[in-house]
PDB file of C-alpha atoms and ligand atoms in Angstrom:
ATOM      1  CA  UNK A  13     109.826 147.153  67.138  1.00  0.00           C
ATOM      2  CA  UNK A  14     110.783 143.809  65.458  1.00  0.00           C
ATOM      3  CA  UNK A  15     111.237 140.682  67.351  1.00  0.00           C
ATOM      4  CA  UNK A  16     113.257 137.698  66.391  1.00  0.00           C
ATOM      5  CA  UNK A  17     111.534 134.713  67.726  1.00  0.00           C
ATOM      6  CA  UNK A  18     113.800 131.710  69.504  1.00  0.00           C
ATOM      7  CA  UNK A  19     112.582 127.805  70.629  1.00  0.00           C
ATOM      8  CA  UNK A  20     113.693 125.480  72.104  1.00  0.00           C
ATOM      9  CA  UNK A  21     112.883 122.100  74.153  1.00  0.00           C
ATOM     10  CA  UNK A  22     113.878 121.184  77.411  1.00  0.00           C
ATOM     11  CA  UNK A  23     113.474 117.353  78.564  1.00  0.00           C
ATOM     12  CA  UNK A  24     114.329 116.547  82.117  1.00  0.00           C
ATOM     13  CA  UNK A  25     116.668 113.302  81.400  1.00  0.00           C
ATOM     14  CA  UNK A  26     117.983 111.391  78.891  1.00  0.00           C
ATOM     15  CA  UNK A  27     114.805 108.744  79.335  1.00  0.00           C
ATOM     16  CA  UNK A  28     112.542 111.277  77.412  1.00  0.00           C
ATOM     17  CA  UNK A  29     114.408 111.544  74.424  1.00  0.00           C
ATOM     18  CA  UNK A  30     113.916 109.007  70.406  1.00  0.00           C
ATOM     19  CA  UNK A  31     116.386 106.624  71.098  1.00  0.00           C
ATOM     20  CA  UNK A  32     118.747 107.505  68.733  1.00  0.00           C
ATOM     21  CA  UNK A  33     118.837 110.993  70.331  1.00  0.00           C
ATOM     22  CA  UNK A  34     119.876 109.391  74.006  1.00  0.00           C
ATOM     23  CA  UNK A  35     122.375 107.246  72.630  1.00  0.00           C
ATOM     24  CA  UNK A  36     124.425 110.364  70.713  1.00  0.00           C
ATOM     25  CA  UNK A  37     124.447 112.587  74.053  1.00  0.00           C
ATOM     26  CA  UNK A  38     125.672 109.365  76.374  1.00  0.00           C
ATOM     27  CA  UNK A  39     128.254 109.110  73.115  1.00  0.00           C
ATOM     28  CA  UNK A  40     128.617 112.952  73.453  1.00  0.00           C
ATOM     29  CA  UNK A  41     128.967 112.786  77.561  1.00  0.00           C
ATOM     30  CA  UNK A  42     131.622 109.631  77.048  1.00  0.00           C
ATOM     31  CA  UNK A  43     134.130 111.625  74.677  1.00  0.00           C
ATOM     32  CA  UNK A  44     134.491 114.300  76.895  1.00  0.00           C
ATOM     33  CA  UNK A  45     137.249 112.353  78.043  1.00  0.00           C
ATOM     34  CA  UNK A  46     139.278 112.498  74.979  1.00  0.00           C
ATOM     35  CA  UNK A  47     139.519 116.288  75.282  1.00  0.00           C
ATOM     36  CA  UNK A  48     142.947 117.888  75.807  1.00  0.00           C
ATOM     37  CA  UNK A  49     142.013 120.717  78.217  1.00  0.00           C
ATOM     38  CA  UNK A  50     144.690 120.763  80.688  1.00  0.00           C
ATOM     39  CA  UNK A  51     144.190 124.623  81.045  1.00  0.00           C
ATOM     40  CA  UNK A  52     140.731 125.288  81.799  1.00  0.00           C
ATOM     41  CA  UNK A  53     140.127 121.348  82.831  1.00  0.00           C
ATOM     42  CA  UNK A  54     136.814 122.212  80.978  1.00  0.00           C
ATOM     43  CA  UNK A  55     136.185 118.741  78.977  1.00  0.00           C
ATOM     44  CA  UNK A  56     133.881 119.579  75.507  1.00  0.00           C
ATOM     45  CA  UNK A  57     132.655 116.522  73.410  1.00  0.00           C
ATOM     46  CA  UNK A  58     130.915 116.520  70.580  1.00  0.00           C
ATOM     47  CA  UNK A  59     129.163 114.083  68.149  1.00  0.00           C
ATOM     48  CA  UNK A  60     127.889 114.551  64.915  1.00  0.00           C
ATOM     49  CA  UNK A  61     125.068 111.958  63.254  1.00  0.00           C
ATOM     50  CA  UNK A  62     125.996 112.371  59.058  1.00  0.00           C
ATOM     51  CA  UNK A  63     122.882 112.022  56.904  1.00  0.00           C
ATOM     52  CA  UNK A  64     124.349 108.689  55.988  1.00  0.00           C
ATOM     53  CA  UNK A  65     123.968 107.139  59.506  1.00  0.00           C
ATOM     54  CA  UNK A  66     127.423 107.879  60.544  1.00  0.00           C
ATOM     55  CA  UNK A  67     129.273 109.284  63.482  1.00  0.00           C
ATOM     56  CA  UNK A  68     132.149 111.445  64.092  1.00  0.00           C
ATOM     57  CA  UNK A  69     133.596 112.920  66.990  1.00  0.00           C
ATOM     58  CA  UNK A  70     135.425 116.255  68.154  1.00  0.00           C
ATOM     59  CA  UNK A  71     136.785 117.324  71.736  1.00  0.00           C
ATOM     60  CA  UNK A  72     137.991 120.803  72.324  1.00  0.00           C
ATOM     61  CA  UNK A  73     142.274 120.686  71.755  1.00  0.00           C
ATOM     62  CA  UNK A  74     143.744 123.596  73.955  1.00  0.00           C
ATOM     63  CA  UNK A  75     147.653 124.972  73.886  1.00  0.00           C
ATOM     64  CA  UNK A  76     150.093 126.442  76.133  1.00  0.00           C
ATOM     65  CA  UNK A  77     149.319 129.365  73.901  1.00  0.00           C
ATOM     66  CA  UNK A  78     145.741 129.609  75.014  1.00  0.00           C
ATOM     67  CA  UNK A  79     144.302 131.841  71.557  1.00  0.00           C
ATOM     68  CA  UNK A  80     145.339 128.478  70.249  1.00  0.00           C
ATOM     69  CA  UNK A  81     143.074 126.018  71.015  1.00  0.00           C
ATOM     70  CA  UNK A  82     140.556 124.995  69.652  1.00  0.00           C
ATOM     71  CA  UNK A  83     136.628 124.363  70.412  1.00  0.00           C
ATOM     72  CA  UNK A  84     135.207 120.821  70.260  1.00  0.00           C
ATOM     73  CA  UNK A  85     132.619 121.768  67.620  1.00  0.00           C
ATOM     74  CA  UNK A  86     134.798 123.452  65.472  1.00  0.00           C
ATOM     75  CA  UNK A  87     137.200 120.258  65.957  1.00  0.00           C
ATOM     76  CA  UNK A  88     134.212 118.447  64.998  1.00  0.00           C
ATOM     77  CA  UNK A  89     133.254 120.502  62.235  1.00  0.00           C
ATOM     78  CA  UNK A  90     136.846 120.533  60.525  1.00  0.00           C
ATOM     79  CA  UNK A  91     136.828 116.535  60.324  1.00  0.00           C
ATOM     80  CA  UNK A  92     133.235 115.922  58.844  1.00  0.00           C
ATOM     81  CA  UNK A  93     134.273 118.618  55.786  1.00  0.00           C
ATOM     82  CA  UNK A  94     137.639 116.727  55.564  1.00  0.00           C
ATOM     83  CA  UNK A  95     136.855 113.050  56.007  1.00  0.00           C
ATOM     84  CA  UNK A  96     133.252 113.046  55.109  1.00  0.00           C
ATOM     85  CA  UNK A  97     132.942 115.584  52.348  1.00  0.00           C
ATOM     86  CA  UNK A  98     129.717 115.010  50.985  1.00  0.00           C
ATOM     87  CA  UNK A  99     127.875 114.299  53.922  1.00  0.00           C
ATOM     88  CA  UNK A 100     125.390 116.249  55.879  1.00  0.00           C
ATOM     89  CA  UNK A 101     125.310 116.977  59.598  1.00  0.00           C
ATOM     90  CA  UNK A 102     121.893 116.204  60.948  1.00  0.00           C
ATOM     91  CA  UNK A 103     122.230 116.285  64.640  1.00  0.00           C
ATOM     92  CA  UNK A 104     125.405 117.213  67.071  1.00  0.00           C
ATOM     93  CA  UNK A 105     125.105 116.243  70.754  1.00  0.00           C
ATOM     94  CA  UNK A 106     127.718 118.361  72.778  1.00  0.00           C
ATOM     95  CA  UNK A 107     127.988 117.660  76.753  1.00  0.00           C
ATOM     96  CA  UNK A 108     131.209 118.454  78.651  1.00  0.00           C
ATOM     97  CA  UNK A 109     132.950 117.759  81.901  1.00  0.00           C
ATOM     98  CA  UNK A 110     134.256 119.916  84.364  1.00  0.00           C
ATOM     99  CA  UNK A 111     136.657 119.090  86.679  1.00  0.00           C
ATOM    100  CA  UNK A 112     136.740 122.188  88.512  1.00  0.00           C
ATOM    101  CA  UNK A 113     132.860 122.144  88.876  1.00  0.00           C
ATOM    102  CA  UNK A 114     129.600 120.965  88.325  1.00  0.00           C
ATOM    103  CA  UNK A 115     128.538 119.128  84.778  1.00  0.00           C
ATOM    104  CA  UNK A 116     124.621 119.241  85.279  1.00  0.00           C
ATOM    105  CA  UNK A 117     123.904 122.327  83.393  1.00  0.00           C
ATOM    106  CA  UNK A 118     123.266 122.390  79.331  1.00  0.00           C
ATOM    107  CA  UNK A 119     126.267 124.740  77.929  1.00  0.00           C
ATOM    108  CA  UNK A 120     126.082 126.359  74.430  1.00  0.00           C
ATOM    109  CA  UNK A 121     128.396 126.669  71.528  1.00  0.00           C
ATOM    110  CA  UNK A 122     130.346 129.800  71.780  1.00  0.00           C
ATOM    111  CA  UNK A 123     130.052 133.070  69.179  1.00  0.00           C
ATOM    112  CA  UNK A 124     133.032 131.750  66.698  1.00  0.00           C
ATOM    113  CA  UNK A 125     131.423 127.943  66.881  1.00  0.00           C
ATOM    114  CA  UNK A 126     127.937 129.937  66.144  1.00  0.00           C
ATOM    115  CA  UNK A 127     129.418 131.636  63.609  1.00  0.00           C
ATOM    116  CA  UNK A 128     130.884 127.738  61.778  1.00  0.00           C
ATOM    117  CA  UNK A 129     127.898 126.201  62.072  1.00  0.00           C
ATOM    118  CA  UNK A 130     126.313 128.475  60.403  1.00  0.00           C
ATOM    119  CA  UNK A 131     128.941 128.618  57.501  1.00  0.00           C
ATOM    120  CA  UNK A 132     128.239 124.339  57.477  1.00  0.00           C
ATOM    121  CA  UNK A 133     124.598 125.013  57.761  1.00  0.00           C
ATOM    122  CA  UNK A 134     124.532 127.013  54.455  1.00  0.00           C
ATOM    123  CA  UNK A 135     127.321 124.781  52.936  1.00  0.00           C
ATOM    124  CA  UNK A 136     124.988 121.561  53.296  1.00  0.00           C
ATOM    125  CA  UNK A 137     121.319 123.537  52.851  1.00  0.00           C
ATOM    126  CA  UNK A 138     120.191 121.641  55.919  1.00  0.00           C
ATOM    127  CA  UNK A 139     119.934 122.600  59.712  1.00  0.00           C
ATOM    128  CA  UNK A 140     121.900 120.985  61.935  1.00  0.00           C
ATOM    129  CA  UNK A 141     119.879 120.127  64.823  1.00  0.00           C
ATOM    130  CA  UNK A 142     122.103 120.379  68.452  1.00  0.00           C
ATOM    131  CA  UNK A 143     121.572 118.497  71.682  1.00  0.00           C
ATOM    132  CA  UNK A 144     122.863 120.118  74.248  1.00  0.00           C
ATOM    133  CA  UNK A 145     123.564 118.402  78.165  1.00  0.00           C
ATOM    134  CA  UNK A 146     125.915 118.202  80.908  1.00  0.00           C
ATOM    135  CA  UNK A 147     126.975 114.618  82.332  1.00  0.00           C
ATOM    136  CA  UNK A 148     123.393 114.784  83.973  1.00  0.00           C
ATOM    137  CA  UNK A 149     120.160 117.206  84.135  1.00  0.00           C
ATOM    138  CA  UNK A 150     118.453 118.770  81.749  1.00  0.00           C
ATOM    139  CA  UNK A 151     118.492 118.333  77.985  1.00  0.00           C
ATOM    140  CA  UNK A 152     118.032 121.194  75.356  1.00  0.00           C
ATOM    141  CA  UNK A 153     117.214 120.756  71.585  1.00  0.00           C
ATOM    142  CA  UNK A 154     117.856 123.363  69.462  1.00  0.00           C
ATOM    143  CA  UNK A 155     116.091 122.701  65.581  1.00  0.00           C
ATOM    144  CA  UNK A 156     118.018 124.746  63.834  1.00  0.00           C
ATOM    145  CA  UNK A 157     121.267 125.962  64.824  1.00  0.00           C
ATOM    146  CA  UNK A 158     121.692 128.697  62.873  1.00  0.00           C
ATOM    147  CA  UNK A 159     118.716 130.618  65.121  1.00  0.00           C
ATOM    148  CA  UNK A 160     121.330 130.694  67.876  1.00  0.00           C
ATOM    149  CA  UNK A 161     123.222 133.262  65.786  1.00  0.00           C
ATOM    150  CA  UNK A 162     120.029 135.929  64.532  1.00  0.00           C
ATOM    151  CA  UNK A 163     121.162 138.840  62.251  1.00  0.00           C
ATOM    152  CA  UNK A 164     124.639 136.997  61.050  1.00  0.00           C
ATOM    153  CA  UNK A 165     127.097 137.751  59.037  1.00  0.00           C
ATOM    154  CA  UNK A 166     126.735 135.702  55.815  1.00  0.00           C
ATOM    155  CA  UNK A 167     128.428 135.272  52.012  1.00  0.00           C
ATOM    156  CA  UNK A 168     125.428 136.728  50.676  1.00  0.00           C
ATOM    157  CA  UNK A 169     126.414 140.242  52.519  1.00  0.00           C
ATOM    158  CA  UNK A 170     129.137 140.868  50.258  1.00  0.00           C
ATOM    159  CA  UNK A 171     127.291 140.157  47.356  1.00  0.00           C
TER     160      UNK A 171
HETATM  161  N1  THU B 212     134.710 125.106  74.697  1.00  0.00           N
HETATM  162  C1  THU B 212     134.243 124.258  73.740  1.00  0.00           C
HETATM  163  O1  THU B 212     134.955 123.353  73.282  1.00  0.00           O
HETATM  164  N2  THU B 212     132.972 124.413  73.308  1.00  0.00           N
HETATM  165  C2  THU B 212     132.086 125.317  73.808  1.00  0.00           C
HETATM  166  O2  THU B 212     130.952 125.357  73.361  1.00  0.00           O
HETATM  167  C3  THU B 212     132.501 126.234  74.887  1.00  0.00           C
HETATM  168  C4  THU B 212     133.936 126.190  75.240  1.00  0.00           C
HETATM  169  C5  THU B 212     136.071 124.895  75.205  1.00  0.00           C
HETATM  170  C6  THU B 212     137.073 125.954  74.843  1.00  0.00           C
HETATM  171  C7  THU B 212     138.080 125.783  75.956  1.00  0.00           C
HETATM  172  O3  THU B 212     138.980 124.736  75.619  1.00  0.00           O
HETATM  173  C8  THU B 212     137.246 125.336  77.144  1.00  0.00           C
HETATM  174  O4  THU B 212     136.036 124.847  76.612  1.00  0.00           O
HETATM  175  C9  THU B 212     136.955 126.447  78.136  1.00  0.00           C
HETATM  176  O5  THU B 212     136.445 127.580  77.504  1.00  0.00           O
END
């Protein structure tokens, strides 16, 4: 039997986290209100700290055509390789709101979004670390996103 070993760290509120990590997830928990997600009213935000210091932003973009729309990571992860080409994700906070529920639990990025950031990961040879929250209650950190996904599908399988 093999075993594929997974960590992560839970903190109870944003109070226990560097500074720099609290201030992306309130950024993170603030931009869920730029999401269009007038079909599931399920608000995603998500913020990305570049190894240059800066920030961008993604929401999740749905459609009348629900296939359509799109995740707020993947959102996210379109605009750093377009606008910021060069640069290396070190950290995304994602949080969400939902309107039809409760926001206090930590949600995590779905297969396909797995599947991206580990495409970026290997792009950029560096993990991307994720912070992962509701509007309130507990925090996860995840070091490496790429462990979310274990036995993937990479470039080097079709070598
Ligand atoms: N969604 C995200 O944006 N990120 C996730 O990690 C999970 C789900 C979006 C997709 C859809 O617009 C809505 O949340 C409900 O699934």
């Amino acid at each position: 039997m093999k075993e594929i070993p997974f960590q992560y760290q839970v903190f109870e509120n944003v109070s226990a986290l560097s500074p720099e990590d609290a201030s992306l997830l309130l950024q993170a928990r603030a931009i869920t209100s730029h999401a269009y997600a007038p079909y599931s009213h399920f608000n995603v935000g998500a913020i990305a700290l570049l190894n240059d210091g800066s920030r961008v932003e993604g929401t999740n973009q749905e459609n009348a055509s629900y296939p359509v729309g799109i995740c707020a990571e993947r959102v996210l992860l379109s605009a750093v390789a377009s606008l910021h080409r060069n640069q290396a994700i070190k950290t995304i906070a994602i949080s969400y709101y939902n309107e039809n529920g409760k926001s206090n639990n930590p949600v995590s990025p779905c297969g396909i979004c797995r599947q991206s950031l580990l495409e970026q990961t290997l792009r950029q040879q560096q993990p991307i670390r994720l912070i992962l929250s509701g509007q309130e209650g507990p925090i996860y950190i995840i070091e490496d996103a790429t462990t979310l996904l274990p036995l993937s599908f990479t470039a080097n399988d079709m070598q």
